[in-house]
Amino acid sequence: MTTSMNRVTSEKKTDKCCGYCFEKVEYIVDLRELPCSHIFCLQCLQADFEKNKILECHTCKKNHGDVEVEDLVKLGSIILSVEDDSESPPIYCDVCKDNEKLAITFCVDCEKKMCRRHEEYHDEYQNAFSRTQHKKISAEEYKKSPDRYTVRTCYKHNDEELQKACRNCHKTFCNSCNTDKKCSSSAKTGGKNHEIEELPEYSKKLKIELSKLMNLLSAKISSVYELEQAAATDLGNVEDKVTAMNDKVDSVVAEQIETIKQRAEALKTMIHLYRIDNDTVATEYRSELTKTKGYIGQLWKTTHQLLTQRHDSDIVTQYRSTKEEITSAVNLQVGLCQFPTRKMLVKAVEHRDVEVQLREALPFYLDLIMKEKKENGHCTSISSIANTELLCGQDNALEILDSSTLKSKIKVSSTSVNGVAKHKQGYLALHWENEKNYIILYSPELVFMKLFGEFYRATDKYSQLSATKTQAIAMNPDEKLLNVYNTKGEFQFSTKLLECKRPWGVHSLPDGTVLVSDFVGGCVRKYRLAEGNQHSLWMCADLVAPVGLTTDAAGFIYVASFSAKRIYIISQQGKKMKELTHPELQEVKEIYDITVDNEVVSLACGVYGVLQFRMMYEALVR
């Protein structure tokens, strides 16, 4: 790892940023190096590979088709040092009196900068009279951090060097100081006596702690940068929507003769105002992100200088305030850009209206398409796996259905299936048997490929599975645990959901966050997971027995109610937007899972089988 980091620091200084997203290298958390020696962030490499299906260097265009993205050399969280490119003044010899000469070395023990001639005198004297060899460094190394090599003396005993530090109050002492007393800041330390440790050793420990905090700070910088990019992408999508709506308005105007044309021009003006509104919001939002990013970046640089260029005593005395400032920055809440909604209605002749909604609309009601009751089966999980196929898990089988007819295409007998998900090699299914959950990877033809993961459980109910391109997550509701695996089936970590009373459904989002339904708690929570812990982003409450959950292309969250015979729709920010039901649902005893694809909702309804509805919207143009 050290060799890779040194190589990037020395040889790749010209690569100041990722060639895709132009993020500065020092802020990239997961930096990877291609065999051609060019470096990029892992997220950009994965996105490019998913799009083009080949691993090609964005800089030199060299094809690396025989290399897996995940196997590329990882260069570390923070690679490059924060350096000042400005020229520093020359350093002169401290011994020369009349004719100043440039110093080439610095003696740490003598605290003297010396030219070549006086260095020779110094070495001759050392060889002749000194029992111990003095430590010398080059003048160039001394110029980088002169403060680090300055002897700090006690303010009470001017001739004594600071050599000790207290672990409680973070004060420094010399050997002559009385350290048997209680800490002066007894209110903060609980009236404890000084706990003394050698200054270099204690400073080394604090450096390790601050380095860990800086890794969190780097991750925060990257997340802010991602939000900044997302805001720019959203603005581009708004432009596309504006163009599409203008075209639609033009087609309606052509049918409505001269009167409707005049109304349409007014509508275009309103659309233009909508774009201006979003431009303003996006500009202000990106400005705030830039300020936040600048503040965090400056804090990172200041802490880096404290670690690499300042004296050990400075690290001890500034540790507490620096830690508090970094913790505050890491916990800083940065939300998504909230674009305004503008709805316009234009009156036309013959009582015909033209209505344009500039945000994604919510479904108005459900229209039953079809139902398919499973003979001798209990349908517990369902997932859309293609435009024309559904993957259905039952208590005795795993089945691929034709989504247009709900008829079976492939079916294999199995133990109880709690959850299903799509995988890049096929499909994942969460089975239960003999007080144990098994995650099995199947081929596209539902042929067993390998055991993906396993964990113990006392019951076979209330468990689900979800997967993205980078990970798979299985719910263990008995222990309130989320078990996280990579795409190869290697266990990564578990995190305990202490806030949940009885977790049931789990759904992974592309940005790495996770949605969890709490069956007993009556809510849905959104988490950002990390090894050993999780951070709750929001909670949507007042839901009745929420179970399976999913999202649509616009990002709206759909939650099935086990016993309330309805579907809840939640916004990306955690606000309950709407409830949908249907007379057919009143005949259903229980709902286990839900999936949404192309405005079609499919429900796993236990012994009632599979129900399929089309979501009907208020007309955008009518």
mmCIF file of N, CA and C in Angstrom, residues 56 69 247 384 395 475 562:
data_model
loop_
_atom_site.group_PDB
_atom_site.id
_atom_site.type_symbol
_atom_site.label_atom_id
_atom_site.label_comp_id
_atom_site.label_asym_id
_atom_site.label_seq_id
_atom_site.Cartn_x
_atom_site.Cartn_y
_atom_site.Cartn_z
ATOM 1 N N GLU A 56 -11.759 0.882 -20.864
ATOM 2 C CA GLU A 56 -10.849 1.660 -21.706
ATOM 3 C C GLU A 56 -10.425 2.914 -20.968
ATOM 4 N N VAL A 69 -12.826 -4.348 -13.120
ATOM 5 C CA VAL A 69 -12.781 -3.031 -12.466
ATOM 6 C C VAL A 69 -12.468 -3.185 -10.981
ATOM 7 N N ASP A 247 -42.879 20.963 -27.224
ATOM 8 C CA ASP A 247 -43.297 20.233 -28.416
ATOM 9 C C ASP A 247 -44.742 19.761 -28.295
ATOM 10 N N SER A 384 -39.545 -7.310 -10.479
ATOM 11 C CA SER A 384 -39.468 -7.153 -11.937
ATOM 12 C C SER A 384 -38.036 -7.413 -12.375
ATOM 13 N N ASP A 395 -43.799 -20.440 -1.128
ATOM 14 C CA ASP A 395 -43.367 -21.269 -0.013
ATOM 15 C C ASP A 395 -42.850 -22.629 -0.460
ATOM 16 N N MET A 475 -32.292 -9.134 5.008
ATOM 17 C CA MET A 475 -32.838 -8.731 6.295
ATOM 18 C C MET A 475 -32.933 -9.933 7.236
ATOM 19 N N PHE A 562 -49.472 -4.898 4.765
ATOM 20 C CA PHE A 562 -49.776 -6.317 4.951
ATOM 21 C C PHE A 562 -51.276 -6.542 5.169
#
